[in-house]
Amino acid sequence: MKTKYSILLFFTLLLTLNSCKQSDFEKEIEAFMESHVKLELDSMLYLGNQRTSVFDIRKHKYSYIVYVDSFSCSGCELNHFSDWAALENYVDAKDVTYLFIVSPKKKELTYIIEKVRRDTLFNDRIYIDAVGLFERSNSRLPRNKLLHTFLIDGKGRVVLVGSPINNFKMRKMLLELLEHK
């Protein structure tokens, strides 16, 4: 009986201590929320219809960044970029804009460039990071690709992490943020 009680107490203590610890996921979010994002867009390939990129972070109160790293299926992710048009139904384009940074595998680079030029409605918002500059310039960028969609303010500070497109809670948080700013 004493052994069963000791084991039960041990597991209760273990669960209590474990629940007090912050998860790695939460730690990544917290560290990222305290960072500034560097957007070195001039060093990336811009495929928009205009001759040069017109994106300027300071022109918008907030900008959603969707980063697709070389470990993701870049072609698959490109197929979902049109979902971001729905954001314009919820927020004023003067307040929030969005852009995509795609860092494809070297062997996919030509395919991705052709796909963006051919199939993407938002090619004026897509930057191809062929050398991994975005990730190197942003050392606090989380490893978890679920956290590669985030909102920054006009000074590049991360203010919200997560996509509002298919996540009602994130959309609600975004709308609340916009109401208070």
PDB file of C-alpha atoms in Angstrom:
ATOM      1  CA  MET A   1       0.000   0.000   0.000  1.00  0.00           C
ATOM      2  CA  LYS A   2       2.813   2.371   0.879  1.00  0.00           C
ATOM      3  CA  THR A   3       4.499   1.645  -2.469  1.00  0.00           C
ATOM      4  CA  LYS A   4       1.297   2.423  -4.404  1.00  0.00           C
ATOM      5  CA  TYR A   5       0.917   5.676  -2.474  1.00  0.00           C
ATOM      6  CA  SER A   6       4.554   6.617  -3.179  1.00  0.00           C
ATOM      7  CA  ILE A   7       4.179   5.877  -6.883  1.00  0.00           C
ATOM      8  CA  LEU A   8       0.933   7.861  -7.054  1.00  0.00           C
ATOM      9  CA  LEU A   9       2.558  10.781  -5.240  1.00  0.00           C
ATOM     10  CA  PHE A  10       5.590  10.615  -7.535  1.00  0.00           C
ATOM     11  CA  PHE A  11       3.442  10.738 -10.686  1.00  0.00           C
ATOM     12  CA  THR A  12       1.277  13.526  -9.287  1.00  0.00           C
ATOM     13  CA  LEU A  13       4.392  15.565  -8.524  1.00  0.00           C
ATOM     14  CA  LEU A  14       5.824  14.799 -11.940  1.00  0.00           C
ATOM     15  CA  LEU A  15       2.618  15.897 -13.684  1.00  0.00           C
ATOM     16  CA  THR A  16       2.413  19.043 -11.574  1.00  0.00           C
ATOM     17  CA  LEU A  17       6.004  20.021 -12.325  1.00  0.00           C
ATOM     18  CA  ASN A  18       5.595  19.201 -15.983  1.00  0.00           C
ATOM     19  CA  SER A  19       2.445  21.309 -16.301  1.00  0.00           C
ATOM     20  CA  CYS A  20       4.262  24.264 -14.736  1.00  0.00           C
ATOM     21  CA  LYS A  21       6.992  24.124 -17.309  1.00  0.00           C
ATOM     22  CA  GLN A  22       6.465  26.113 -20.441  1.00  0.00           C
ATOM     23  CA  SER A  23       6.267  24.032 -23.599  1.00  0.00           C
ATOM     24  CA  ASP A  24       8.891  24.449 -26.315  1.00  0.00           C
ATOM     25  CA  PHE A  25       6.138  25.757 -28.582  1.00  0.00           C
ATOM     26  CA  GLU A  26       5.218  28.465 -26.068  1.00  0.00           C
ATOM     27  CA  LYS A  27       8.873  29.351 -25.545  1.00  0.00           C
ATOM     28  CA  GLU A  28       9.374  29.776 -29.284  1.00  0.00           C
ATOM     29  CA  ILE A  29       6.360  32.087 -29.509  1.00  0.00           C
ATOM     30  CA  GLU A  30       7.478  34.115 -26.511  1.00  0.00           C
ATOM     31  CA  ALA A  31      11.023  34.562 -27.825  1.00  0.00           C
ATOM     32  CA  PHE A  32       9.742  35.478 -31.273  1.00  0.00           C
ATOM     33  CA  MET A  33       7.230  37.983 -29.885  1.00  0.00           C
ATOM     34  CA  GLU A  34      10.135  39.913 -28.375  1.00  0.00           C
ATOM     35  CA  SER A  35      11.950  40.264 -31.690  1.00  0.00           C
ATOM     36  CA  HIS A  36      12.139  42.575 -34.677  1.00  0.00           C
ATOM     37  CA  VAL A  37      11.910  41.124 -38.164  1.00  0.00           C
ATOM     38  CA  LYS A  38      14.377  42.267 -40.780  1.00  0.00           C
ATOM     39  CA  LEU A  39      12.952  42.352 -44.279  1.00  0.00           C
ATOM     40  CA  GLU A  40      15.803  42.611 -46.743  1.00  0.00           C
ATOM     41  CA  LEU A  41      13.476  42.488 -49.719  1.00  0.00           C
ATOM     42  CA  ASP A  42      15.892  44.311 -52.028  1.00  0.00           C
ATOM     43  CA  SER A  43      18.135  41.246 -51.842  1.00  0.00           C
ATOM     44  CA  MET A  44      15.360  38.851 -52.839  1.00  0.00           C
ATOM     45  CA  LEU A  45      13.876  38.051 -56.215  1.00  0.00           C
ATOM     46  CA  TYR A  46      10.715  40.035 -56.856  1.00  0.00           C
ATOM     47  CA  LEU A  47       8.352  38.638 -59.509  1.00  0.00           C
ATOM     48  CA  GLY A  48       5.646  41.280 -59.495  1.00  0.00           C
ATOM     49  CA  ASN A  49       4.231  42.954 -62.558  1.00  0.00           C
ATOM     50  CA  GLN A  50       5.819  46.257 -61.654  1.00  0.00           C
ATOM     51  CA  ARG A  51       9.467  46.896 -62.423  1.00  0.00           C
ATOM     52  CA  THR A  52      10.426  47.209 -58.794  1.00  0.00           C
ATOM     53  CA  SER A  53       8.866  46.249 -55.508  1.00  0.00           C
ATOM     54  CA  VAL A  54       6.651  48.898 -54.002  1.00  0.00           C
ATOM     55  CA  PHE A  55       6.314  47.185 -50.642  1.00  0.00           C
ATOM     56  CA  ASP A  56       7.329  49.448 -47.805  1.00  0.00           C
ATOM     57  CA  ILE A  57       6.681  48.212 -44.283  1.00  0.00           C
ATOM     58  CA  ARG A  58       6.321  51.766 -42.979  1.00  0.00           C
ATOM     59  CA  LYS A  59       3.321  52.462 -45.232  1.00  0.00           C
ATOM     60  CA  HIS A  60       1.134  50.034 -43.307  1.00  0.00           C
ATOM     61  CA  LYS A  61       0.222  49.813 -39.653  1.00  0.00           C
ATOM     62  CA  TYR A  62       0.649  46.050 -39.846  1.00  0.00           C
ATOM     63  CA  SER A  63       1.955  43.474 -42.289  1.00  0.00           C
ATOM     64  CA  TYR A  64       1.373  39.756 -42.254  1.00  0.00           C
ATOM     65  CA  ILE A  65       4.441  37.811 -43.271  1.00  0.00           C
ATOM     66  CA  VAL A  66       4.012  34.281 -44.580  1.00  0.00           C
ATOM     67  CA  TYR A  67       7.394  32.580 -44.697  1.00  0.00           C
ATOM     68  CA  VAL A  68       7.759  29.293 -46.552  1.00  0.00           C
ATOM     69  CA  ASP A  69      11.122  27.713 -45.802  1.00  0.00           C
ATOM     70  CA  SER A  70      13.033  25.179 -47.857  1.00  0.00           C
ATOM     71  CA  PHE A  71      11.757  22.310 -45.681  1.00  0.00           C
ATOM     72  CA  SER A  72       8.176  23.001 -46.715  1.00  0.00           C
ATOM     73  CA  CYS A  73       6.567  22.047 -49.982  1.00  0.00           C
ATOM     74  CA  SER A  74       6.882  25.453 -51.651  1.00  0.00           C
ATOM     75  CA  GLY A  75       4.627  24.516 -54.566  1.00  0.00           C
ATOM     76  CA  CYS A  76       1.932  23.277 -52.176  1.00  0.00           C
ATOM     77  CA  GLU A  77       2.093  26.467 -50.137  1.00  0.00           C
ATOM     78  CA  LEU A  78       1.801  28.624 -53.266  1.00  0.00           C
ATOM     79  CA  ASN A  79      -1.560  26.972 -53.963  1.00  0.00           C
ATOM     80  CA  HIS A  80      -2.917  28.451 -50.716  1.00  0.00           C
ATOM     81  CA  PHE A  81      -1.752  32.030 -51.184  1.00  0.00           C
ATOM     82  CA  SER A  82      -5.052  32.993 -52.809  1.00  0.00           C
ATOM     83  CA  ASP A  83      -6.750  32.219 -49.462  1.00  0.00           C
ATOM     84  CA  TRP A  84      -5.246  35.471 -48.207  1.00  0.00           C
ATOM     85  CA  ALA A  85      -7.636  37.481 -50.381  1.00  0.00           C
ATOM     86  CA  ALA A  86     -10.241  36.617 -47.726  1.00  0.00           C
ATOM     87  CA  LEU A  87      -8.311  38.766 -45.243  1.00  0.00           C
ATOM     88  CA  GLU A  88      -9.434  41.817 -47.175  1.00  0.00           C
ATOM     89  CA  ASN A  89     -13.030  40.962 -46.184  1.00  0.00           C
ATOM     90  CA  TYR A  90     -12.167  41.460 -42.509  1.00  0.00           C
ATOM     91  CA  VAL A  91      -9.647  44.277 -42.389  1.00  0.00           C
ATOM     92  CA  ASP A  92      -8.941  47.574 -44.085  1.00  0.00           C
ATOM     93  CA  ALA A  93      -6.106  47.259 -46.605  1.00  0.00           C
ATOM     94  CA  LYS A  94      -4.645  50.520 -45.237  1.00  0.00           C
ATOM     95  CA  ASP A  95      -4.211  48.864 -41.854  1.00  0.00           C
ATOM     96  CA  VAL A  96      -3.032  45.380 -42.793  1.00  0.00           C
ATOM     97  CA  THR A  97      -1.241  44.039 -45.819  1.00  0.00           C
ATOM     98  CA  TYR A  98       0.493  40.744 -46.398  1.00  0.00           C
ATOM     99  CA  LEU A  99       3.472  39.401 -48.242  1.00  0.00           C
ATOM    100  CA  PHE A 100       4.987  36.026 -48.887  1.00  0.00           C
ATOM    101  CA  ILE A 101       8.630  35.072 -48.639  1.00  0.00           C
ATOM    102  CA  VAL A 102       9.390  31.753 -50.275  1.00  0.00           C
ATOM    103  CA  SER A 103      12.746  30.084 -49.781  1.00  0.00           C
ATOM    104  CA  PRO A 104      12.557  27.004 -52.020  1.00  0.00           C
ATOM    105  CA  LYS A 105      15.006  24.159 -52.300  1.00  0.00           C
ATOM    106  CA  LYS A 106      17.613  24.868 -54.993  1.00  0.00           C
ATOM    107  CA  LYS A 107      16.259  22.096 -57.188  1.00  0.00           C
ATOM    108  CA  GLU A 108      12.746  23.662 -56.983  1.00  0.00           C
ATOM    109  CA  LEU A 109      13.796  27.256 -57.705  1.00  0.00           C
ATOM    110  CA  THR A 110      13.040  27.313 -61.445  1.00  0.00           C
ATOM    111  CA  TYR A 111       9.738  25.498 -60.931  1.00  0.00           C
ATOM    112  CA  ILE A 112       8.679  27.929 -58.189  1.00  0.00           C
ATOM    113  CA  ILE A 113       9.566  30.993 -60.268  1.00  0.00           C
ATOM    114  CA  GLU A 114       7.567  29.656 -63.211  1.00  0.00           C
ATOM    115  CA  LYS A 115       4.631  28.737 -60.973  1.00  0.00           C
ATOM    116  CA  VAL A 116       4.540  32.198 -59.386  1.00  0.00           C
ATOM    117  CA  ARG A 117       4.640  33.915 -62.767  1.00  0.00           C
ATOM    118  CA  ARG A 118       2.012  31.608 -64.256  1.00  0.00           C
ATOM    119  CA  ASP A 119      -0.439  30.737 -61.497  1.00  0.00           C
ATOM    120  CA  THR A 120      -0.328  33.261 -58.720  1.00  0.00           C
ATOM    121  CA  LEU A 121      -2.659  36.229 -58.425  1.00  0.00           C
ATOM    122  CA  PHE A 122      -0.520  37.832 -55.766  1.00  0.00           C
ATOM    123  CA  ASN A 123       2.872  37.823 -57.432  1.00  0.00           C
ATOM    124  CA  ASP A 124       3.305  41.473 -56.472  1.00  0.00           C
ATOM    125  CA  ARG A 125       3.432  40.256 -52.860  1.00  0.00           C
ATOM    126  CA  ILE A 126       5.808  37.329 -53.359  1.00  0.00           C
ATOM    127  CA  TYR A 127       9.545  37.425 -52.809  1.00  0.00           C
ATOM    128  CA  ILE A 128      11.810  34.504 -53.600  1.00  0.00           C
ATOM    129  CA  ASP A 129      14.631  34.102 -51.110  1.00  0.00           C
ATOM    130  CA  ALA A 130      16.955  31.862 -53.101  1.00  0.00           C
ATOM    131  CA  VAL A 131      19.860  32.046 -50.619  1.00  0.00           C
ATOM    132  CA  GLY A 132      18.112  31.782 -47.231  1.00  0.00           C
ATOM    133  CA  LEU A 133      18.734  35.423 -46.311  1.00  0.00           C
ATOM    134  CA  PHE A 134      15.466  35.864 -44.406  1.00  0.00           C
ATOM    135  CA  GLU A 135      16.170  32.999 -42.037  1.00  0.00           C
ATOM    136  CA  ARG A 136      19.794  34.063 -41.473  1.00  0.00           C
ATOM    137  CA  SER A 137      18.759  37.681 -40.816  1.00  0.00           C
ATOM    138  CA  ASN A 138      16.099  36.662 -38.295  1.00  0.00           C
ATOM    139  CA  SER A 139      17.781  34.387 -35.788  1.00  0.00           C
ATOM    140  CA  ARG A 140      14.695  34.234 -33.545  1.00  0.00           C
ATOM    141  CA  LEU A 141      12.528  32.884 -36.334  1.00  0.00           C
ATOM    142  CA  PRO A 142      10.862  29.796 -34.852  1.00  0.00           C
ATOM    143  CA  ARG A 143      11.748  26.367 -36.199  1.00  0.00           C
ATOM    144  CA  ASN A 144       8.124  25.293 -36.071  1.00  0.00           C
ATOM    145  CA  LYS A 145       6.596  26.135 -39.450  1.00  0.00           C
ATOM    146  CA  LEU A 146       3.200  26.743 -37.806  1.00  0.00           C
ATOM    147  CA  LEU A 147       4.804  29.899 -36.450  1.00  0.00           C
ATOM    148  CA  HIS A 148       6.069  31.103 -39.834  1.00  0.00           C
ATOM    149  CA  THR A 149       2.969  33.242 -40.329  1.00  0.00           C
ATOM    150  CA  PHE A 150       3.045  36.358 -38.207  1.00  0.00           C
ATOM    151  CA  LEU A 151       2.005  39.982 -37.994  1.00  0.00           C
ATOM    152  CA  ILE A 152       4.534  42.789 -37.625  1.00  0.00           C
ATOM    153  CA  ASP A 153       3.968  46.456 -37.007  1.00  0.00           C
ATOM    154  CA  GLY A 154       5.406  49.317 -39.066  1.00  0.00           C
ATOM    155  CA  LYS A 155       8.670  49.091 -37.152  1.00  0.00           C
ATOM    156  CA  GLY A 156       9.120  45.357 -37.751  1.00  0.00           C
ATOM    157  CA  ARG A 157       8.125  44.210 -34.252  1.00  0.00           C
ATOM    158  CA  VAL A 158       6.286  40.902 -34.056  1.00  0.00           C
ATOM    159  CA  VAL A 159       2.846  41.541 -32.538  1.00  0.00           C
ATOM    160  CA  LEU A 160       0.918  38.368 -33.371  1.00  0.00           C
ATOM    161  CA  VAL A 161       1.954  34.851 -34.371  1.00  0.00           C
ATOM    162  CA  GLY A 162      -0.362  32.611 -36.386  1.00  0.00           C
ATOM    163  CA  SER A 163      -2.588  32.745 -39.436  1.00  0.00           C
ATOM    164  CA  PRO A 164      -6.048  34.353 -39.331  1.00  0.00           C
ATOM    165  CA  ILE A 165      -7.093  32.682 -42.577  1.00  0.00           C
ATOM    166  CA  ASN A 166      -8.427  29.336 -41.357  1.00  0.00           C
ATOM    167  CA  ASN A 167      -8.232  29.994 -37.640  1.00  0.00           C
ATOM    168  CA  PHE A 168     -11.170  31.852 -36.159  1.00  0.00           C
ATOM    169  CA  LYS A 169      -9.365  32.534 -32.855  1.00  0.00           C
ATOM    170  CA  MET A 170      -6.444  34.167 -34.671  1.00  0.00           C
ATOM    171  CA  ARG A 171      -8.832  36.238 -36.791  1.00  0.00           C
ATOM    172  CA  LYS A 172     -10.597  37.384 -33.623  1.00  0.00           C
ATOM    173  CA  MET A 173      -7.254  38.323 -32.020  1.00  0.00           C
ATOM    174  CA  LEU A 174      -6.299  40.271 -35.149  1.00  0.00           C
ATOM    175  CA  LEU A 175      -9.585  42.184 -35.178  1.00  0.00           C
ATOM    176  CA  GLU A 176      -9.254  42.972 -31.457  1.00  0.00           C
ATOM    177  CA  LEU A 177      -5.725  44.231 -32.021  1.00  0.00           C
ATOM    178  CA  LEU A 178      -6.875  46.486 -34.852  1.00  0.00           C
ATOM    179  CA  GLU A 179      -9.738  47.874 -32.756  1.00  0.00           C
ATOM    180  CA  HIS A 180      -7.371  48.915 -29.963  1.00  0.00           C
ATOM    181  CA  LYS A 181      -4.639  50.481 -32.073  1.00  0.00           C
TER     182      LYS A 181
END
